[in-house]
Coordinates of C-alpha atoms in Angstrom, one line a residue:
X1 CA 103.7 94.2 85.1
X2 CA 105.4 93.9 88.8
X3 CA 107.4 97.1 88.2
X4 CA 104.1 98.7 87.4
X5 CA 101.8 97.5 90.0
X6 CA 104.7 98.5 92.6
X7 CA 104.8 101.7 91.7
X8 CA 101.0 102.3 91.7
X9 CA 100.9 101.0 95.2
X10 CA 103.7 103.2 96.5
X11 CA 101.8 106.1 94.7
X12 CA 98.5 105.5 96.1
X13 CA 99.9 104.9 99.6
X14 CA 102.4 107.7 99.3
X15 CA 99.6 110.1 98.3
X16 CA 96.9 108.3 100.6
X17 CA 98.5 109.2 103.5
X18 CA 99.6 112.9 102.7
X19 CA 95.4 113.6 102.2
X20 CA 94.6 111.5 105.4
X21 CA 97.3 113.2 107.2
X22 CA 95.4 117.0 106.2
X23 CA 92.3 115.3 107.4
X24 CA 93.1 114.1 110.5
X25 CA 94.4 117.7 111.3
X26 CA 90.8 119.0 110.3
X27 CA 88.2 116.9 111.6
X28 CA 90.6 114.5 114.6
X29 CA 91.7 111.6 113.9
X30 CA 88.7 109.9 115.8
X31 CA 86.6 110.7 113.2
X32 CA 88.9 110.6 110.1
X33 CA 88.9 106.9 111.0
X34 CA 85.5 106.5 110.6
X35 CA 84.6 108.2 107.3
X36 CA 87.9 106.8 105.6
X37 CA 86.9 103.5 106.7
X38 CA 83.3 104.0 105.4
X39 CA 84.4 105.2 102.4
X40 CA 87.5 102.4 101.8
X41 CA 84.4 99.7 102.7
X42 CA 82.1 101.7 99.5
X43 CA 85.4 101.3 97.2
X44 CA 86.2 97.4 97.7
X45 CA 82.7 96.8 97.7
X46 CA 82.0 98.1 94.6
X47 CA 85.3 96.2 93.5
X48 CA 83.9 93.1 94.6
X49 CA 80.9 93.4 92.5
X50 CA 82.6 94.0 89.6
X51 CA 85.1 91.0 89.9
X52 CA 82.4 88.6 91.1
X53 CA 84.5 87.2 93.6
X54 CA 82.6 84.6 95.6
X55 CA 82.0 85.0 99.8
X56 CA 84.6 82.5 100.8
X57 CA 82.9 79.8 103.1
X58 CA 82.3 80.4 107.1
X59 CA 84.9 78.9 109.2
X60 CA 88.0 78.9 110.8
X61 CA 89.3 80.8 108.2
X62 CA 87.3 83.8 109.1
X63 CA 88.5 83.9 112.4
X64 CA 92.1 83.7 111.5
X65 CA 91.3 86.7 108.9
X66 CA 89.8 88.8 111.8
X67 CA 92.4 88.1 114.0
X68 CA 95.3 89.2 111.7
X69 CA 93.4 92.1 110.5
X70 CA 93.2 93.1 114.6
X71 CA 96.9 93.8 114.2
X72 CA 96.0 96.0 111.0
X73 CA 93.3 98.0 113.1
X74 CA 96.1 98.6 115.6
X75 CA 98.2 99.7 113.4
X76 CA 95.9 102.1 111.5
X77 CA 95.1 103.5 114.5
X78 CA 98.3 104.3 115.4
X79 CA 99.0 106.0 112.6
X80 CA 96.1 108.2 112.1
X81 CA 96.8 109.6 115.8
X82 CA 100.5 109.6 114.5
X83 CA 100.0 111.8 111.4
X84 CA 97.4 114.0 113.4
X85 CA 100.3 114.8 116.2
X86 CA 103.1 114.7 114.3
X87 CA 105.8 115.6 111.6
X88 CA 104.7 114.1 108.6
X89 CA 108.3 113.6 107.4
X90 CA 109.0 111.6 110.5
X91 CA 106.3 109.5 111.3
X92 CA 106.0 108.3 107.9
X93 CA 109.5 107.1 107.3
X94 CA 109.1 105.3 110.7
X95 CA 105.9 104.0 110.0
X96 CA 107.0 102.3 106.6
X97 CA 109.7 100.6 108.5
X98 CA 107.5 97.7 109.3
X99 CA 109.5 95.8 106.9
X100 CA 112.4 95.8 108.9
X101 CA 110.0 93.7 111.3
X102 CA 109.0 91.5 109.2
X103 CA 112.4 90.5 108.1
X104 CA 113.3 90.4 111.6
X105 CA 110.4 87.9 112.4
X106 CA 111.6 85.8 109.3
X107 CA 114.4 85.4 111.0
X108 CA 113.1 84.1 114.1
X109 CA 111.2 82.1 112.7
X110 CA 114.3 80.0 111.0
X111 CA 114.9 81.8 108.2
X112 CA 118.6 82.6 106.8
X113 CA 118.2 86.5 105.5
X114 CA 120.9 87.5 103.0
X115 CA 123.5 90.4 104.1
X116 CA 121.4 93.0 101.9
X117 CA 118.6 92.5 104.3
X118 CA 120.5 93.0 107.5
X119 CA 122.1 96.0 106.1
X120 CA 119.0 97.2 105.3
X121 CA 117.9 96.5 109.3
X122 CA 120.7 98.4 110.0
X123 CA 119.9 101.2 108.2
X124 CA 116.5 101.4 109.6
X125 CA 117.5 101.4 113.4
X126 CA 120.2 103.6 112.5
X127 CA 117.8 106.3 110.7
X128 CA 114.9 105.6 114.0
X129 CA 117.9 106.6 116.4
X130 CA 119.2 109.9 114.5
X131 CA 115.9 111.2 113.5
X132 CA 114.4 110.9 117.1
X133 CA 117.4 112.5 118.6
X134 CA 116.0 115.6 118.9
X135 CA 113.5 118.8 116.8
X136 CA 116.2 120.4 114.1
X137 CA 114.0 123.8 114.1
X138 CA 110.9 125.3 116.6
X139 CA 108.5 123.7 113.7
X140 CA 109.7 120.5 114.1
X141 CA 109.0 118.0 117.1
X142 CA 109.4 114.6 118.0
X143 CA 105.6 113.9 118.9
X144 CA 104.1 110.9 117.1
X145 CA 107.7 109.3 117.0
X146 CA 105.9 106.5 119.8
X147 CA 102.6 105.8 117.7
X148 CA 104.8 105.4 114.5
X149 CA 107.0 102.8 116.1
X150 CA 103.7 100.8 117.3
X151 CA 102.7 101.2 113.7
X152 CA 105.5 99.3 112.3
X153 CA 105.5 96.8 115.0
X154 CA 102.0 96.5 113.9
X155 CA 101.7 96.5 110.5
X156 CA 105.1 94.5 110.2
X157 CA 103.5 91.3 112.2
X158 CA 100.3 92.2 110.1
X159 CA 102.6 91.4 106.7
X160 CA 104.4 88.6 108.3
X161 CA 100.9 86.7 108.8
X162 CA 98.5 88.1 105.6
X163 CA 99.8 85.8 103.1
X164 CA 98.6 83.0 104.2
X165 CA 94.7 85.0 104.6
X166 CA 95.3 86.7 101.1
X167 CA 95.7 82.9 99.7
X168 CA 92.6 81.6 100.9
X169 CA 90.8 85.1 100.7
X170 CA 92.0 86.0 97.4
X171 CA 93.1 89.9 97.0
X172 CA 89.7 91.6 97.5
X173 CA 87.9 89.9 100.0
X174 CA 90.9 90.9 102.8
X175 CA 91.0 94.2 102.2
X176 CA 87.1 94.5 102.9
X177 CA 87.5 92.4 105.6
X178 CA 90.0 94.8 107.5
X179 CA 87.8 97.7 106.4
X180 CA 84.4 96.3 108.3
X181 CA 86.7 95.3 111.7
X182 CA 88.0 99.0 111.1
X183 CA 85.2 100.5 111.5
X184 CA 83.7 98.8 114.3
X185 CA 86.7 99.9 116.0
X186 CA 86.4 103.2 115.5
X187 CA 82.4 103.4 116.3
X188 CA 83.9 101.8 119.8
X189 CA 86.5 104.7 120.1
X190 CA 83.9 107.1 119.4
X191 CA 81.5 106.0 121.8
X192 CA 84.1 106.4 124.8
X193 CA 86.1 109.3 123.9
X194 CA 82.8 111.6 122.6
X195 CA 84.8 113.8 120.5
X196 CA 82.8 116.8 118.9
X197 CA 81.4 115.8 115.7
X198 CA 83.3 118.0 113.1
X199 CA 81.7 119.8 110.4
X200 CA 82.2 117.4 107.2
X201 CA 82.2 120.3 104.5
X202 CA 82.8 119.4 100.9
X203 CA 86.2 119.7 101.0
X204 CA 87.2 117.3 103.6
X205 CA 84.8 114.8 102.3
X206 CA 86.9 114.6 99.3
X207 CA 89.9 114.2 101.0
X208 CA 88.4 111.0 102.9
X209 CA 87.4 109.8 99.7
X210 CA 90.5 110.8 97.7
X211 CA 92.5 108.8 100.2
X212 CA 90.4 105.9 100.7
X213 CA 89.9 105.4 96.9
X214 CA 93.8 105.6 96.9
X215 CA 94.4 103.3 99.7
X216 CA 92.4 100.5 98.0
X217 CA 93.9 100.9 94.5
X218 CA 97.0 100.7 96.4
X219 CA 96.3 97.7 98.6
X220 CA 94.5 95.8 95.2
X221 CA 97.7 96.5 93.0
X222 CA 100.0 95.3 95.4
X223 CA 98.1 91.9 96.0
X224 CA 97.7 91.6 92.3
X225 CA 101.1 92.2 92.3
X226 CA 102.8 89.9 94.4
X227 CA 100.2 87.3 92.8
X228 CA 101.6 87.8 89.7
X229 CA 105.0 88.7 89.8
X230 CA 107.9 88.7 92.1
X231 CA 107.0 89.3 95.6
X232 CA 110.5 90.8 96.4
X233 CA 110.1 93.4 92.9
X234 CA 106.6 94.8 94.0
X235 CA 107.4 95.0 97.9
X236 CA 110.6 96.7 96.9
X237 CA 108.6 99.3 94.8
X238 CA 105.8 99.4 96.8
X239 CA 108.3 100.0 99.7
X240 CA 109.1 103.6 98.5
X241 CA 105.6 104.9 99.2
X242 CA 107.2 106.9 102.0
X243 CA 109.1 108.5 100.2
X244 CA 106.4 110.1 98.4
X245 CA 104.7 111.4 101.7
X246 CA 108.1 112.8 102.8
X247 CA 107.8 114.9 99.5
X248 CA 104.9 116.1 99.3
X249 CA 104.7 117.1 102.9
X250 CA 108.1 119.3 102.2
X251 CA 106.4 120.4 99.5
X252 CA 102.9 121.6 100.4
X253 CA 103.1 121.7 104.2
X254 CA 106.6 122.6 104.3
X255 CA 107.8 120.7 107.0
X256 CA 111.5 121.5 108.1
X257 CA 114.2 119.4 109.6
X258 CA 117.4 119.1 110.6
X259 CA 120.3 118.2 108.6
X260 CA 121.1 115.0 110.7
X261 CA 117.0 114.0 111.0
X262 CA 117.2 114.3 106.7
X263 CA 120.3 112.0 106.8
X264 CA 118.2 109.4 108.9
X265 CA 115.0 109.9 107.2
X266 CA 117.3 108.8 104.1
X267 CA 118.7 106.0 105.7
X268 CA 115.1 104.8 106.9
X269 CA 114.1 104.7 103.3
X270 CA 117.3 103.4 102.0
X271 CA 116.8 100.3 104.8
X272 CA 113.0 100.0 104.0
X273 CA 113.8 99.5 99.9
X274 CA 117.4 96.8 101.3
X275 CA 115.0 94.8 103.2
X276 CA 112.6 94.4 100.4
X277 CA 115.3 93.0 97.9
X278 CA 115.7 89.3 97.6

């Protein structure tokens, strides 16, 4: 069952983030935010209710939870301005790389990672340096490249710290959590940069809510996952998401690169699946 909630989290985060990425190019990112957030807080609600799961009791433990999920807002914000700026087969790759963080963090904190992992490291840098180099045609630029770094800074001390949140939270009651700070984030963004308020037509709405029903089947697979199988199979799975982003955007948005910038896109997602192995 690992295997299999792996690979519907890399699936609904693979495909997640191609649809956010068309609707952040539609309606700015600014708002994007918003309605996916909105939307993501309807889904794990109504998860909620159907699992029953009772509100965990105020305290300490709430503040921790808000605090780690601060990261997760930074990180998420980042990447929605990422995808909106930049080459989706880029920024993705980069962005996944957040595990490379958190094995590097492991390791400052005292822990004795395995060659594989720091291979896989390696890789990572490696693939950051080459594809950054430089655009490999006129439809190709290195915009976004900053954001998606801060994204797997962010999200990569966001991992390093949820496990001890999703243990006292349970695998629902997170997720909603990040949703509601989120979105109070984004109403605050709003309020100071006054962006036009876009015209939310059919269409876009379902993307938003294609995407955020996706995110949260992938972010509840993967904590049932890890709760029920071996962290390092579902994180390797699960790891691949990018991968799927890189696809489709070749495929539907036909995005173009370089030769080299392929070769390090490849070696991003080569490190990303090392660091994830035991």
């Amino acid at each position: 069952m690992g295997i299999i909630y792996g690979l519907i989290a890399a699936l609904g985060w693979g495909t997640g983030d191609f649809l956010i990425t068309r609707a952040t190019r539609q309606l700015g990112w600014q708002w994007t935010l918003l309605f996916a957030q909105m939307a993501g807080i309807v889904a794990i609600g109504l998860v909620l209710l159907g699992r029953g799961d009772p509100l965990p009791p105020w305290g300490p433990d709430w503040l921790a939870a808000v605090a780690v999920n601060l990261l997760n807002v930074t990180g998420t914000l980042l990447l929605y301005r990422a995808f909106t700026i930049g080459t989706l087969a880029i920024v993705s790759p980069i962005s996944a790389s957040f595990a490379a963080v958190t094995a590097a963090l492991a390791l400052l904190d005292g822990e004795t990672l395995g060659m594989i992992t720091l291979a896989g490291t390696g890789f990572v840098i490696g693939g950051v340096i080459v594809v950054s180099r430089g655009p490999g045609t006129a439809h190709t630029n290195l915009r976004g490249v900053p954001e998606a770094i801060g994204v797997a800074i962010s999200f990569g001390l966001f991992f390093w710290l949820i496990g001890d949140i999703t243990a006292t939270f349970g695998i629902a009651w997170p997720v909603l959590i990040g949703r509601v700070v989120t979105v109070l984030a984004a109403a605050m963004i709003l309020a100071f940069s006054r962006p036009a308020l876009p015209q939310l037509t059919a269409a876009r709405g379902g993307l938003i809510i294609a995407a955020s029903v996706l995110d949260t089947i992938a972010f509840l697979s993967f904590n049932t996952g890890i709760a029920t199988a071996y962290v390092s199979v579902v994180t390797a799975l699960a790891s691949i998401f990018s991968a799927v982003t890189v696809v489709l955007a070749w495929l539907v948005l036909r995005e173009r690169l370089a030769r080299s910038q392929w070769l390090g896109v490849a070696g991003i997602l080569v490190g990303v699946l090392l660091v994830s192995l035991p």
